[in-house]
Coordinates of C-alpha atoms and ligand atoms in Angstrom, one line a residue:
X1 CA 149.1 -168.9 -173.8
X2 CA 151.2 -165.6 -172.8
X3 CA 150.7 -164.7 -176.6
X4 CA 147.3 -164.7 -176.9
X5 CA 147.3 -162.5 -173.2
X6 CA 149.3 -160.0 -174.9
X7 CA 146.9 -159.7 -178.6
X8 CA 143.6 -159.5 -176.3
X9 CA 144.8 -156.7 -174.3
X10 CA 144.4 -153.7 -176.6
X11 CA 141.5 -155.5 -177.6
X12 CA 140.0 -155.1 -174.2
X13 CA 141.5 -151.7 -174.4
X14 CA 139.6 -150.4 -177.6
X15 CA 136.6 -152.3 -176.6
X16 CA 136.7 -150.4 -172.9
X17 CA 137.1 -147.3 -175.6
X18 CA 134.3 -148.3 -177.7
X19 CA 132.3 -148.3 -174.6
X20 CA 132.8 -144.8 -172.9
X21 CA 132.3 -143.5 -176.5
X22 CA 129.1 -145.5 -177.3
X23 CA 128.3 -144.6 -173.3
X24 CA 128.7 -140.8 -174.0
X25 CA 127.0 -140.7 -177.6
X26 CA 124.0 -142.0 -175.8
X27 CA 124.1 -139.7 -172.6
X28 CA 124.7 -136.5 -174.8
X29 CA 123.0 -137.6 -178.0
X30 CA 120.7 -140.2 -177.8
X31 CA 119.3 -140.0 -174.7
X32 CA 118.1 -136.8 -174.5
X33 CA 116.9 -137.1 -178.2
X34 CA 114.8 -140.2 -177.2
X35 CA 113.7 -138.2 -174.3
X36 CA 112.7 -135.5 -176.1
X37 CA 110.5 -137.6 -178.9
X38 CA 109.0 -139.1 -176.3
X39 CA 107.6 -135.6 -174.9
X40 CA 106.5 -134.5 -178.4
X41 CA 104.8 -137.7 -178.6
X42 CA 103.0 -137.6 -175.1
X43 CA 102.3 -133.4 -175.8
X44 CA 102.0 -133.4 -179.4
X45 CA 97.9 -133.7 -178.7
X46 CA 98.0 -131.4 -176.1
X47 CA 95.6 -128.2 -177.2
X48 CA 97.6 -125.0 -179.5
X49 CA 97.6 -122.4 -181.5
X50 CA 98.1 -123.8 -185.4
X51 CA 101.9 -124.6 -185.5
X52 CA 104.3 -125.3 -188.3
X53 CA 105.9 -128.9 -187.7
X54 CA 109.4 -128.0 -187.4
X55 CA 109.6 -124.4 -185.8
X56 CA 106.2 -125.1 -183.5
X57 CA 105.0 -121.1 -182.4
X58 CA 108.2 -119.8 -182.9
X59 CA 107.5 -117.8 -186.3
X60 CA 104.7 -116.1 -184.3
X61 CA 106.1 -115.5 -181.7
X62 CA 109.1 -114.0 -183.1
X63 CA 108.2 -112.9 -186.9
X64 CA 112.1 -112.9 -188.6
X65 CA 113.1 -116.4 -187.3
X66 CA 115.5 -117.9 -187.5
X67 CA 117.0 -113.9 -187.8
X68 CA 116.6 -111.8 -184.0
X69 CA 113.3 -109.5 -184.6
X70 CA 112.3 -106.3 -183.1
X71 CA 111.9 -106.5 -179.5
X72 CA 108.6 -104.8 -179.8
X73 CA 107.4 -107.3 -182.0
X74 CA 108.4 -109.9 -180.2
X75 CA 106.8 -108.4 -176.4
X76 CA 103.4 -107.4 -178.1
X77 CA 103.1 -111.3 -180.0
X78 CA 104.2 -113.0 -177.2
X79 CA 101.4 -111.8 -174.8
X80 CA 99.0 -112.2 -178.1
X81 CA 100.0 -116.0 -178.2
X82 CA 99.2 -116.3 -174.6
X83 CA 95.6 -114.6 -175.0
X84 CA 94.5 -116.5 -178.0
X85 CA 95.9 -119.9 -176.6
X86 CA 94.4 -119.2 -173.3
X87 CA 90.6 -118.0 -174.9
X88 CA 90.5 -120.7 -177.0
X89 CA 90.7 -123.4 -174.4
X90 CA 87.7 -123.5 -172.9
X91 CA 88.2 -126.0 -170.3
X92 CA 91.6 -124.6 -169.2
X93 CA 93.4 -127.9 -169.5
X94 CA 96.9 -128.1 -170.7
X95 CA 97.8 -125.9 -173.4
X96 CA 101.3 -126.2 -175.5
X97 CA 104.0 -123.5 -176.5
X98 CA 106.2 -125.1 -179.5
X99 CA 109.2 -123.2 -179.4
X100 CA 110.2 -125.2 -182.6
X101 CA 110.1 -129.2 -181.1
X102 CA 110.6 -128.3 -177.8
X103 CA 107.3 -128.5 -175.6
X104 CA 106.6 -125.5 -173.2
X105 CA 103.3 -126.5 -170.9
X106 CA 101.0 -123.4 -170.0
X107 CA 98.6 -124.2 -166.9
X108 CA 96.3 -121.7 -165.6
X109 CA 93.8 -123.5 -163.8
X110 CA 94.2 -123.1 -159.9
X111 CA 94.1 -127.2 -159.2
X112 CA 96.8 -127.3 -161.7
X113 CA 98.8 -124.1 -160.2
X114 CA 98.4 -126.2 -156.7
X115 CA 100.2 -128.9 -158.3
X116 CA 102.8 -127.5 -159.4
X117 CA 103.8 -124.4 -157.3
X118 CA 103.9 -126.2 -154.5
X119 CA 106.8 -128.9 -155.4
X120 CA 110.2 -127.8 -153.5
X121 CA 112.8 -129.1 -155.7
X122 CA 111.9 -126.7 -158.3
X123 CA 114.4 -125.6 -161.1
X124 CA 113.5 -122.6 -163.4
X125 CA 113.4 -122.9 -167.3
X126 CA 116.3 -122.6 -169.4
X127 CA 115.9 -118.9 -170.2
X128 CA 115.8 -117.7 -166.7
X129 CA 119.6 -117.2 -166.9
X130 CA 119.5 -115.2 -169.5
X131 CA 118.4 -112.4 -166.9
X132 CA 121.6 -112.7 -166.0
X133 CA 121.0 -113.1 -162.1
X134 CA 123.3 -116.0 -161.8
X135 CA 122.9 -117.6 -158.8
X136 CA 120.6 -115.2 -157.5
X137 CA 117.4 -116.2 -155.7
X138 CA 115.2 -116.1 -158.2
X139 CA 116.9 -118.2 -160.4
X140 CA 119.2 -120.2 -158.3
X141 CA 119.1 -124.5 -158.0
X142 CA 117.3 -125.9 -155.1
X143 CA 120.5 -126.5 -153.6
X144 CA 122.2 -123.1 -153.3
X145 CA 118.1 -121.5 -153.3
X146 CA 117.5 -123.2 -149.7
X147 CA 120.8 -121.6 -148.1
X148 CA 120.2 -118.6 -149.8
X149 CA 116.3 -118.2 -148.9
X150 CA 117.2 -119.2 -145.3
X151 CA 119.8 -116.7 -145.1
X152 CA 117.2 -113.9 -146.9
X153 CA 114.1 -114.5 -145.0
X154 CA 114.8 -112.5 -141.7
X155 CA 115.5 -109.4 -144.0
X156 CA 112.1 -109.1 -145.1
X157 CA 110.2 -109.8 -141.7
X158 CA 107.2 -108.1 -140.8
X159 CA 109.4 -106.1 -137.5
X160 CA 112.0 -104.9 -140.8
X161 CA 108.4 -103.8 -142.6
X162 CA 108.3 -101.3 -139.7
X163 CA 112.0 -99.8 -140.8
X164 CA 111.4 -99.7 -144.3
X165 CA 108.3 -98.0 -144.5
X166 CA 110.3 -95.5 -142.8
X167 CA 113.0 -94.9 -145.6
X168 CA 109.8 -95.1 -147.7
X169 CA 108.2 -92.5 -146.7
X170 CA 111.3 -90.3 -147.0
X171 CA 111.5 -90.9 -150.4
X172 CA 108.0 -90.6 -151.2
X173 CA 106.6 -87.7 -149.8
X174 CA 108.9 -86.0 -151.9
X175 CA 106.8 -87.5 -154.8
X176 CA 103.9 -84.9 -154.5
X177 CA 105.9 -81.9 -154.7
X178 CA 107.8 -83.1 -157.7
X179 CA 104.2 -83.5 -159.1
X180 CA 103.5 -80.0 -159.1
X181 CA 104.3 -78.7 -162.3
X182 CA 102.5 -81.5 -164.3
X183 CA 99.3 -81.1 -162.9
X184 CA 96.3 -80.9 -165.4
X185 CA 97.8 -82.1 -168.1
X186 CA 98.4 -85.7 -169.4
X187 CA 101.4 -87.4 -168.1
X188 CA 102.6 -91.1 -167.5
X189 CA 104.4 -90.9 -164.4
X190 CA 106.5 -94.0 -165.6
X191 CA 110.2 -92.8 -165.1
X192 CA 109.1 -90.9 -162.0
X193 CA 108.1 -93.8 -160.4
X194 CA 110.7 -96.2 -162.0
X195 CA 114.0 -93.9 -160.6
X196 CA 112.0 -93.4 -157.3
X197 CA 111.6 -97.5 -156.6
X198 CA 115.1 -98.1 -157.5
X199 CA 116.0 -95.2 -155.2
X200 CA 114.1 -96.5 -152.4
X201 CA 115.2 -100.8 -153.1
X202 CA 118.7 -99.4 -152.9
X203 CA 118.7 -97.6 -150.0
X204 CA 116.9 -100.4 -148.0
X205 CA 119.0 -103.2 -149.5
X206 CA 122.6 -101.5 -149.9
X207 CA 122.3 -98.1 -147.4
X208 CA 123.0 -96.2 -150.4
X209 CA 121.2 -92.8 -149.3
X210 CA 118.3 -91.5 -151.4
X211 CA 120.0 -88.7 -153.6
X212 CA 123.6 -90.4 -154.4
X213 CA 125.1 -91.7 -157.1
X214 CA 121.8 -90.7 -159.6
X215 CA 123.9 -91.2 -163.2
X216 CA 124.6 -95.2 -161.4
X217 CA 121.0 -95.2 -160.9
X218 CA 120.1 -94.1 -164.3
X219 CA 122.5 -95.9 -165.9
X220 CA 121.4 -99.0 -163.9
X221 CA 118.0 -98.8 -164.5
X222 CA 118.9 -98.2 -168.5
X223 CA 121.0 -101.8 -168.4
X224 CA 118.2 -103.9 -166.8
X225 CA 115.9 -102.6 -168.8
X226 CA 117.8 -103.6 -172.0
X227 CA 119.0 -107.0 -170.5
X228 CA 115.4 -107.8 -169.9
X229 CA 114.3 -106.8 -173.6
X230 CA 117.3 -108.8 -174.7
X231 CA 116.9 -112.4 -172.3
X232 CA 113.3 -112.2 -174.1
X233 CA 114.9 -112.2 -177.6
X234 CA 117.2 -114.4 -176.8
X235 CA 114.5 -117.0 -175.3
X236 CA 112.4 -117.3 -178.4
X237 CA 114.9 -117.7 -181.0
X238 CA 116.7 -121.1 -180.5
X239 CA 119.4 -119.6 -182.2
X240 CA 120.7 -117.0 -179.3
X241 CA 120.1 -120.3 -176.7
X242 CA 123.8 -120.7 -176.7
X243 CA 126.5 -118.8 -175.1
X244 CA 128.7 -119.2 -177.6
X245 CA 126.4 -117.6 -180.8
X246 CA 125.1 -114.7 -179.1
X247 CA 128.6 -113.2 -179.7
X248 CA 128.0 -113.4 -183.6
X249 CA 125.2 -110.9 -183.4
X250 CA 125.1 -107.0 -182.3
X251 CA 122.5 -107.4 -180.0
X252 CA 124.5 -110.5 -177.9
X253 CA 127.1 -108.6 -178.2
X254 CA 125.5 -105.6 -176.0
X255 CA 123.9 -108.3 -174.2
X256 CA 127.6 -109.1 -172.4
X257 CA 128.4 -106.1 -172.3
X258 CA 125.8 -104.9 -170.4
X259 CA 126.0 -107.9 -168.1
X260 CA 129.4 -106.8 -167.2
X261 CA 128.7 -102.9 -166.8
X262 CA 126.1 -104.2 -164.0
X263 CA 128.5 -106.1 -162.5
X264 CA 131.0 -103.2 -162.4
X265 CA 127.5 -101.0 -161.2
X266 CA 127.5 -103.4 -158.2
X267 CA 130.9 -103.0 -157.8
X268 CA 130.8 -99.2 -157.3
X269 CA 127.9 -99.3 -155.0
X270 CA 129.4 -101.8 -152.6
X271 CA 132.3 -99.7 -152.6
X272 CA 130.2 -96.7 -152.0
X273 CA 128.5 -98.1 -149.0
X274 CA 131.4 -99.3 -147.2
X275 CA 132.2 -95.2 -147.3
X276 CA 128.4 -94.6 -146.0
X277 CA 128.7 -97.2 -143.3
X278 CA 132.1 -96.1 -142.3
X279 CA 130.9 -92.4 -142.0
X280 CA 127.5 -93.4 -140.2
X281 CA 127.5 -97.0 -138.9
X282 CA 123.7 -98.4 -138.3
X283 CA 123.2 -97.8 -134.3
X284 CA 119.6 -100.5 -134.4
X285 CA 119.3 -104.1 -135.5
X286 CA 117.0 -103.2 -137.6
X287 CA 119.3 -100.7 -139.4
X288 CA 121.2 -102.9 -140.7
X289 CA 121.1 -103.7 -144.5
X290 CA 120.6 -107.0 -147.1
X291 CA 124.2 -106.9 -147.6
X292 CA 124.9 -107.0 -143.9
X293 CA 122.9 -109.8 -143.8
X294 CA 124.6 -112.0 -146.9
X295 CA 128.3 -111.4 -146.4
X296 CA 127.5 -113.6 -143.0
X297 CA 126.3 -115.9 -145.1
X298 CA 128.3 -115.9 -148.4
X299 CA 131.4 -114.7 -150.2
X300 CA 131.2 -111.5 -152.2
X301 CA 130.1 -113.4 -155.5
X302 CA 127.1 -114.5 -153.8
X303 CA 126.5 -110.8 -152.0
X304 CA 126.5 -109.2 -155.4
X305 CA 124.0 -111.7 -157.0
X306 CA 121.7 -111.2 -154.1
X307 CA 122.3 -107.5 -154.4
X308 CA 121.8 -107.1 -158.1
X309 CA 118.6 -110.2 -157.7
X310 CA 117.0 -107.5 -155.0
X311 CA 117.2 -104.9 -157.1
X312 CA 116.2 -105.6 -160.6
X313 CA 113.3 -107.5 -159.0
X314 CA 112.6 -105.0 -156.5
X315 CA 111.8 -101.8 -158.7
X316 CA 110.1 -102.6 -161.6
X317 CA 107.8 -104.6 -160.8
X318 CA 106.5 -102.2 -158.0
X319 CA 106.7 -99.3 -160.3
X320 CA 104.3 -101.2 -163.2
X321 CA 102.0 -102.1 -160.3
X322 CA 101.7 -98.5 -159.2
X323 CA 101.5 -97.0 -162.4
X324 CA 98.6 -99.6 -163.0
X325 CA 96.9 -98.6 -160.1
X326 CA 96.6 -94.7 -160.5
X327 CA 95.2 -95.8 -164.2
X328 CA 92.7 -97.8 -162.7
X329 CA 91.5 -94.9 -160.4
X330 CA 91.5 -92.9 -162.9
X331 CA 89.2 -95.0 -164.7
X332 CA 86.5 -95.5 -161.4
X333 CA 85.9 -92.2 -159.7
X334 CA 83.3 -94.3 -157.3
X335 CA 86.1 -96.1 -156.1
X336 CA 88.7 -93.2 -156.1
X337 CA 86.3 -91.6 -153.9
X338 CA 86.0 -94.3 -151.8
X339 CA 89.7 -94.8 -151.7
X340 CA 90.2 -91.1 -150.5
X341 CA 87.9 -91.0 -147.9
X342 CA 89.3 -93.8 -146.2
X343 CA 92.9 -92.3 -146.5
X344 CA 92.1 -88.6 -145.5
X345 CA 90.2 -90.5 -142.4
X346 CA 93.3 -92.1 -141.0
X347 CA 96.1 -89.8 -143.0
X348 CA 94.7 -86.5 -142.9
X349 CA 96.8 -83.4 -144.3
X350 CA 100.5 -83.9 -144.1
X351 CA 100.7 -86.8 -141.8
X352 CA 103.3 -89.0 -142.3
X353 CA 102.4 -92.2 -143.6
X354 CA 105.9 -93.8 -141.9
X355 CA 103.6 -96.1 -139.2
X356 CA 102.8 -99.4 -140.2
X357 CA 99.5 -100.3 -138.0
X358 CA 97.7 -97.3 -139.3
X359 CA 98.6 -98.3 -142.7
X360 CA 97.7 -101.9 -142.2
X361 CA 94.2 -100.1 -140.9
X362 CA 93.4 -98.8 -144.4
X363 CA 91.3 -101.7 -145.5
X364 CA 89.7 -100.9 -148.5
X365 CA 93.2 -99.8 -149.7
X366 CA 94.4 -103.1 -149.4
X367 CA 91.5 -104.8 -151.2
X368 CA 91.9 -102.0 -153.9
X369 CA 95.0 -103.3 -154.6
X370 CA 94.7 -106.8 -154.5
X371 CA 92.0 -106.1 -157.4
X372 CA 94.7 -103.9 -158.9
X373 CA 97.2 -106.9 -158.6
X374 CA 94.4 -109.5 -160.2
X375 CA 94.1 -107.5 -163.1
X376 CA 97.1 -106.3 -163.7
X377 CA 99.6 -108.5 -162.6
X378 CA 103.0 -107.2 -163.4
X379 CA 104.9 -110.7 -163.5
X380 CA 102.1 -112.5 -165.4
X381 CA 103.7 -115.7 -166.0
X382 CA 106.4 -118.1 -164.3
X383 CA 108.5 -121.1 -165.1
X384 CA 108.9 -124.5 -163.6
X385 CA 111.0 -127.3 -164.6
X386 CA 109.9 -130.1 -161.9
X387 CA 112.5 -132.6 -160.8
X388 CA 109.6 -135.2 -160.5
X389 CA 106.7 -136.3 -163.0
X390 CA 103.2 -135.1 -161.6
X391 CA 100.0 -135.6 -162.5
X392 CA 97.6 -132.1 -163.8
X393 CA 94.2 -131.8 -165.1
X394 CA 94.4 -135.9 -165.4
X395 CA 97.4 -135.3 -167.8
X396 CA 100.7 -136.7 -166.9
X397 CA 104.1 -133.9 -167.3
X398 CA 107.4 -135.5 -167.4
X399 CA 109.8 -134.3 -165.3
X400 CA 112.5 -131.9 -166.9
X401 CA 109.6 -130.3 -169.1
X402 CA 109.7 -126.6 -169.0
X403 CA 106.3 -125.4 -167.3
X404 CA 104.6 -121.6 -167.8
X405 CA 102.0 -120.8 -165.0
X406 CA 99.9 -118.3 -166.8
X407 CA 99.2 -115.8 -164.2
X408 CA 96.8 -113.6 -166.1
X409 CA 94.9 -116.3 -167.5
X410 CA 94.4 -117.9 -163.2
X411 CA 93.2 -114.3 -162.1
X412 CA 90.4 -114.0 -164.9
X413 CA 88.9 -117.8 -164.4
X414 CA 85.2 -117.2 -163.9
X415 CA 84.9 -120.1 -162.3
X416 CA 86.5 -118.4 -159.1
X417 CA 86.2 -114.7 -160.0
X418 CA 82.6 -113.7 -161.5
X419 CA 82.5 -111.2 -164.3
X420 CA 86.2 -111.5 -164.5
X421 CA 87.0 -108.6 -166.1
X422 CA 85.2 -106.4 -164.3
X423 CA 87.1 -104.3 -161.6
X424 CA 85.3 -104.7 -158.1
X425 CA 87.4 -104.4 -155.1
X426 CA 84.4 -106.1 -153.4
X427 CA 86.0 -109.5 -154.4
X428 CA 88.3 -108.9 -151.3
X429 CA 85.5 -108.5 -148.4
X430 CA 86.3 -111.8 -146.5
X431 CA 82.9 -113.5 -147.0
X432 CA 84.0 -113.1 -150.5
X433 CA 87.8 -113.8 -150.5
X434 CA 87.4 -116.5 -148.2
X435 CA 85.9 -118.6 -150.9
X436 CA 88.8 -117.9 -153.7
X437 CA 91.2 -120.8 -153.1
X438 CA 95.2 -119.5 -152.3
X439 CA 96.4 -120.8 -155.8
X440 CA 94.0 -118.3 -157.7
X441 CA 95.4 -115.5 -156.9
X442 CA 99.5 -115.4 -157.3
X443 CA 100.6 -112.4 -158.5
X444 CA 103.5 -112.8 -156.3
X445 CA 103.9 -116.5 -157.1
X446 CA 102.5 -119.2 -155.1
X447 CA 104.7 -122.0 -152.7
X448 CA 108.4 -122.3 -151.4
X449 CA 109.3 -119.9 -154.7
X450 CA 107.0 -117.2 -154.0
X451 CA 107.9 -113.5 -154.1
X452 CA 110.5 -112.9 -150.7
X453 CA 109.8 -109.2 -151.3
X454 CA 105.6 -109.2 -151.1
X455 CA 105.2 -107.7 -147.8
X456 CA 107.5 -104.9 -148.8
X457 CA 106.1 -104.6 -152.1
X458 CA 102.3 -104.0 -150.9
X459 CA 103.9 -101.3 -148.4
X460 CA 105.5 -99.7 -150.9
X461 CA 102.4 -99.5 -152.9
X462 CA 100.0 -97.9 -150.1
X463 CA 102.9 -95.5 -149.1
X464 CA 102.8 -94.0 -152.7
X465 CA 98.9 -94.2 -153.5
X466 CA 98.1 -92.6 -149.7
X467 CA 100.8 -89.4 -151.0
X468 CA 99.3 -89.0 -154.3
X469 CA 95.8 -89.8 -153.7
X470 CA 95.1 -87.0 -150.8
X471 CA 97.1 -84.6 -152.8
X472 CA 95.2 -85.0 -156.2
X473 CA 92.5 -86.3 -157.7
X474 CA 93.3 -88.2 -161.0
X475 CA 91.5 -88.7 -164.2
X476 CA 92.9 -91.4 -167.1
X477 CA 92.8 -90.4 -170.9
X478 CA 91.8 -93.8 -171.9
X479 CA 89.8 -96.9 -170.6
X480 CA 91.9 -100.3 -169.7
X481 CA 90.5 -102.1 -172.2
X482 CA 91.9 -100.0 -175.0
X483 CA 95.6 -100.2 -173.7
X484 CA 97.5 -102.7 -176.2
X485 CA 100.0 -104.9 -173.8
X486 CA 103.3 -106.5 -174.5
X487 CA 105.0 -109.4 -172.2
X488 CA 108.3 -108.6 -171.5
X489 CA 109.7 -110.7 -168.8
X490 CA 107.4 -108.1 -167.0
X491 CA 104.0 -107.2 -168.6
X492 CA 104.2 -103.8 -169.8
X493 CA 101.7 -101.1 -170.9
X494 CA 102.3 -100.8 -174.8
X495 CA 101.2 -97.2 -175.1
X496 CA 101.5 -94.7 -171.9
X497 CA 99.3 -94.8 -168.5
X498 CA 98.4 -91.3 -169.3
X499 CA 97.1 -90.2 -166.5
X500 CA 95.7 -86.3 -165.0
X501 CA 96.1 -85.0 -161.9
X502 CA 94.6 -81.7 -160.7
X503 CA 95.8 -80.6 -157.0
X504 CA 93.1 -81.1 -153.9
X505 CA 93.3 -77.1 -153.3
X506 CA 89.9 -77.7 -150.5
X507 CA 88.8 -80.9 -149.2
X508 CA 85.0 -80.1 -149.1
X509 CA 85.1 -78.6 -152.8
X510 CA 87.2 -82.4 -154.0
X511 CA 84.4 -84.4 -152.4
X512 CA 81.5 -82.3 -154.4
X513 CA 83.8 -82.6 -157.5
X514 CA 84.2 -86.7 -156.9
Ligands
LIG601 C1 104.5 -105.7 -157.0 C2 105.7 -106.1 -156.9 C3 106.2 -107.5 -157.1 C4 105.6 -108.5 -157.8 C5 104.3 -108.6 -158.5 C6 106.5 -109.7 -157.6 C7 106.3 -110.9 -158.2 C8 107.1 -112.0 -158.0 C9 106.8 -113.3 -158.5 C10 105.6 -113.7 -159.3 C11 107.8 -114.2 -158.1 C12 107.9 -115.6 -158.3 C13 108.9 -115.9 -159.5 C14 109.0 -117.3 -159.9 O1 108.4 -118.1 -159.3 O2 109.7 -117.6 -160.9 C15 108.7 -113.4 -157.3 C16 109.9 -113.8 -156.8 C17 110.8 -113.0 -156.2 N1 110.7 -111.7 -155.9 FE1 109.1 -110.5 -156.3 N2 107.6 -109.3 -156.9 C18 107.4 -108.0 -156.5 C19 108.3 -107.3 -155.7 C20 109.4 -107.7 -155.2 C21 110.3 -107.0 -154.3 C22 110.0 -105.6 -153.8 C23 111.4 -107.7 -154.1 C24 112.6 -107.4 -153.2 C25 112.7 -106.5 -152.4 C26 111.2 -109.0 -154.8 C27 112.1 -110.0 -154.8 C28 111.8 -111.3 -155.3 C29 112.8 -112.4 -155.1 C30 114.2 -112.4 -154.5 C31 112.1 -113.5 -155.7 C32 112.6 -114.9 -155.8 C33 112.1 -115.7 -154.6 C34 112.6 -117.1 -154.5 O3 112.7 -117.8 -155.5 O4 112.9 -117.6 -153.4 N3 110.0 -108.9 -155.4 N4 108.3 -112.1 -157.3

C-alpha cells in the first residue's frame, strides 16, 4: 500500500508539471492565437483597401517590408492609405488597417467616435510607447492615467490661463521684430515657430526663462523630432515591434539612443531650474510651475515623464496649427481682412495682448480657428484599445482590438459640415455650431483622454496670430489643396507653408490694399 504511495507521487508531480506547462502554452500561445483568428474572422469582411493575405496593408504602407523604409515614404503612404480607405467607404462604417493579420479598426463617423471616446478604462495601442513617453499622460494605463490626470488638471485651469498668457506674450511679441528681415519674400516660418513654442511650453511647465539653455532646446527639439519619425517606422513594420530587434538595425539603434539623450535633456533642465528657483523663488500661487505641482504628487521618475509628456506634446502640435493657420489667411484675403479688423479694434498698435478677457472678446478669431483646427488638424488620428466589447455602426469590436479614430476623415463628414472642404468660418456662428454634435469636431480628442493642454493651446494660438496679423499682411505661394501631406504621428505639410508677409507701414493704406 505504502509502495504504490511512493510510485504515484512523482507521477502527480510530472502531471502537476504537465499542467502549468500545458496551462502556460495555452495563455501565451494558444490563447491569444485563438483570440486573434477569431478577430480576423469577425473583421476579415469589414470594408479595405486590396490587401495581400499574409502582410494585410503593410507593403503599402511601408514599401521595403519586411526591411525599415524611408521615413518619407512611409509619412506620405500612410496618410494616402487613410484617404483612399476613408473616400471609398461611402457610408463611413467600419473600415480595416491589416498591419499583416493583425486588425487595426478606423471609425470616423461621430456616433461611432461617441462610442468610443467616451469609455474611461481606455488603453492606447501598442505603438504608443514607442514615443517613448513612458508613463506619461498621454500614454499611461488607466490606473496610473487617473492619479496622474487628477494631479495635472489644476495646472491647466482657466485662473493659470491668465498667467500663461502672460509669459506668452513675452515671448511672442518678440516674434514680429524677428520677422523683419524676411518680409516680401517667401518664407515658411516653420523653425521660427517650432523653437518659439518649445521656448514658451518650457518656461510655463519647468520656469526655464525664455532665452536659456538654446543648444538644449535645439538639440531637444532635433531628438523628438527623430523619435517621432522613428516610433512611426517602427509601428508599421512588425519587425521593429520588439524591444529586443530594434537593436539589430541602425535606425533602433539611434532610436535608444536618443531616448536616453532626452532623458539626460530632462535631467539638465531640472537641474537648471532648481538654480532659477533658488535665485528667484515664485512670490504667487499662480507662479508656480508643472513640476511644482508633480513632485507633490510623484517621485522624480514620474516628474520627468510628465515633464518630457508636456513638452513634446505641447510644441508641435501648436506650431503645425499656427503655421496652418497663416497659410490659410494667406489663401482668403476676405477673411484676413475680416480677421484684422476685429484685432486692430480691440488690440490696436502695440497693445499687449497679455489680458485674457479681451482676447476671449475676439470672436471671429476664435471661430477662425476652430475652422483652421477642422481642416487642418494637427493630430489627425488617435488610438483606443477598449477594455470592454462595444457595439459601433451595428458592428460588434472585441475588446483588446487596436482602434484608430480618424480625425480628418470626422471633420470633413458632409453630413454635419456642408461643403466640407470648403473654408467658412461661418460654421462657428452658434445657430450654426449649435447643431454640430461634440463628437464631430475633436481635434483635441474627445472624452476623459482629451487634450489637458486645449485651453492653453487656443491661447497660444490668438496670442501669435493677433502679433503677426496687425503687423503684416500675408499672402501664400500656393493654394491648400496642392500641398501634398504626410502623417507622422502629427500630420505634417509635405512641402513648405510658404508664406509672404509685407509690413502694415499705414493702417488706412492696408485696408485699401485688403
Ligand atoms: C493645437 C495644439 C494641440 C492639439 C491639436 C492637441 C491634440 C491632442 C489630442 C488629439 C489628444 C488626445 C490624444 C489621444 O487621445 O490619444 C491630446 C492629448 C494630450 N495633450 Fe494635446 N494637443 C495640443 C496641444 C497641447 C498642449 C499645448 C499640451 C500641454 C501643454 C498638450 C498636452 C496633452 C496631453 C498631456 C495629452 C494627454 C491627455 C490625457 O490622456 O489625459 N496638448 N492632445
Amino acid at each position: 500500500m505504502d509502495h504504490n504511495i511512493w510510485i504515484s507521487f512523482p507521477k502527480a508531480i510530472s502531471l502537476v508539471g504537465y499542467l502549468i506547462i500545458a496551462y502556460f502554452i495555452h495563455i501565451t500561445l494558444l490563447k491569444p492565437t485563438l483570440n486573434l483568428l477569431h478577430k480576423i474572422y469577425h473583421y476579415h469582411g469589414l470594408h479595405c483597401l486590396p490587401k495581400n493575405f499574409l502582410f494585410g496593408h503593410l507593403k503599402l504602407l511601408s514599401p521595403n517590408f519586411p526591411f525599415p523604409s524611408n521615413m518619407e515614404d512611409i509619412s506620405r503612404n500612410m496618410y494616402t492609405w487613410f484617404e483612399q480607405t476613408i473616400s471609398t467607404n461611402k457610408d463611413r462604417s467600419l473600415s480595416v488597417m491589416w498591419l499583416g493579420l493583425f486588425p487595426v479598426i478606423i471609425i470616423s463617423d461621430h456616433a461611432a467616435v461617441e462610442a468610443v471616446m467616451t469609455k474611461t478604462n481606455v488603453k492606447k495601442p501598442f505603438f504608443y510607447k514607442y514615443i517613448g513617453l513612458k508613463n506619461g499622460l498621454i500614454t499611461s494605463d488607466p490606473s496610473l492615467w487617473k492619479i496622474r490626470r487628477k494631479a495635472i488638471e489644476p495646472f491647466f485651469v482657466t485662473k493659470r490661463q491668465k498667467h500663461f498668457v502672460k509669459l506668452m506674450e513675452q515671448e511672442i511679441r518678440e516674434i514680429p521684430e524677428k520677422l523683419l528681415n524676411q518680409i516680401d519674400k517667401p518664407i515658411d516660418m516653420e523653425h521660427l515657430i517650432h523653437t518659439s513654442t518649445l521656448r514658451i511650453i518650457e518656461r510655463v511647465v519647468g520656469s526655464i526663462p525664455l532665452d536659456d539653455l538654446k543648444e538644449e532646446k535645439e538639440i531637444t527639439l532635433d531628438l523628438l523630432t527623430s523619435i517621432e519619425q522613428i516610433a512611426m517606422k517602427r509601428a508599421m513594420n512588425p519587425l521593429l515591434w520588439f524591444d529586443i530587434l530594434i537593436n539589430f538595425f541602425e535606425t533602433g539603434k539611434s532610436y535608444l539612443k536618443n531616448l536616453e539623450r532626452i532623458e539626460t535633456l530632462m535631467h539638465s533642465y531640472m537641474e537648471h531650474r532648481k538654480k532659477v528657483i533658488t535665485l528667484s523663488p515664485p512670490k504667487q500661487p499662480e507662479e508656480y510651475d508643472l513640476v511644482h505641482l508633480l513632485e507633490k504628487h510623484t517621485d522624480q521618475t514620474g516628474t520627468l515623464e510628465e515633464l518630457v509628456t508636456s513638452i513634446a506634446a505641447g510644441h508641435e502640435t501648436v506650431s503645425v496649427s499656427l503655421r496652418w493657420t497663416l497659410f490659410s489667411l494667406g489663401n482668403h484675403p476676405e477673411i484676413q481682412k475680416r480677421l484684422y479688423h476685429e484685432i486692430i479694434e480691440h488690440f490696436p498698435g502695440d497693445t499687449p495682448t497679455d489680458d485674457f478677457d479681451k482676447i476671449n472678446a475676439c470672436t471671429y478669431l476664435d471661430k477662425f480657428l476652430k475652422e483652421s483646427l477642422r481642416l487642418n488638424p494637427p493630430v489627425h488620428f488617435i488610438g483606443r484599445v477598449l477594455d470592454e466589447d462595444v457595439k459601433v455602426n451595428g458592428t460588434k469590436i472585441f475588446k483588446d482590438t487596436n482602434i484608430f479614430i480618424c480625425i480628418t476623415s470626422t471633420h470633413r463628414d458632409p453630413s454635419i459640415y456642408p461643403d466640407p472642404d470648403k473654408f467658412d468660418p461661418e460654421r462657428w456662428n452658434p445657430e450654426n455650431s449649435s447643431k454640430i454634435p461634440k463628437s464631430a469636431f475633436i481635434p483635441f480628442g474627445y472624452g476623459p483622454r482629451n487634450c489637458i493642454g486645449y485651453r492653453y493651446a487656443m491661447m497660444e494660438l490668438k496670442v501669435y496670430l493677433i502679433h503677426i496679423l496687425r503687423k503684416f499682411s500675408i499672402k501664400s505661394t500656393r493654394t491648400s489643396e496642392s500641398i501634398p501631406l504626410k502623417s507622422e504621428i502629427s500630420l505634417k505639410p509635405a512641402l513648405p507653408l510658404e508664406i509672404i508677409l509685407t509690413t502694415r507701414h499705414n493702417i488706412n493704406q492696408e485696408m485699401k490694399d485688403l
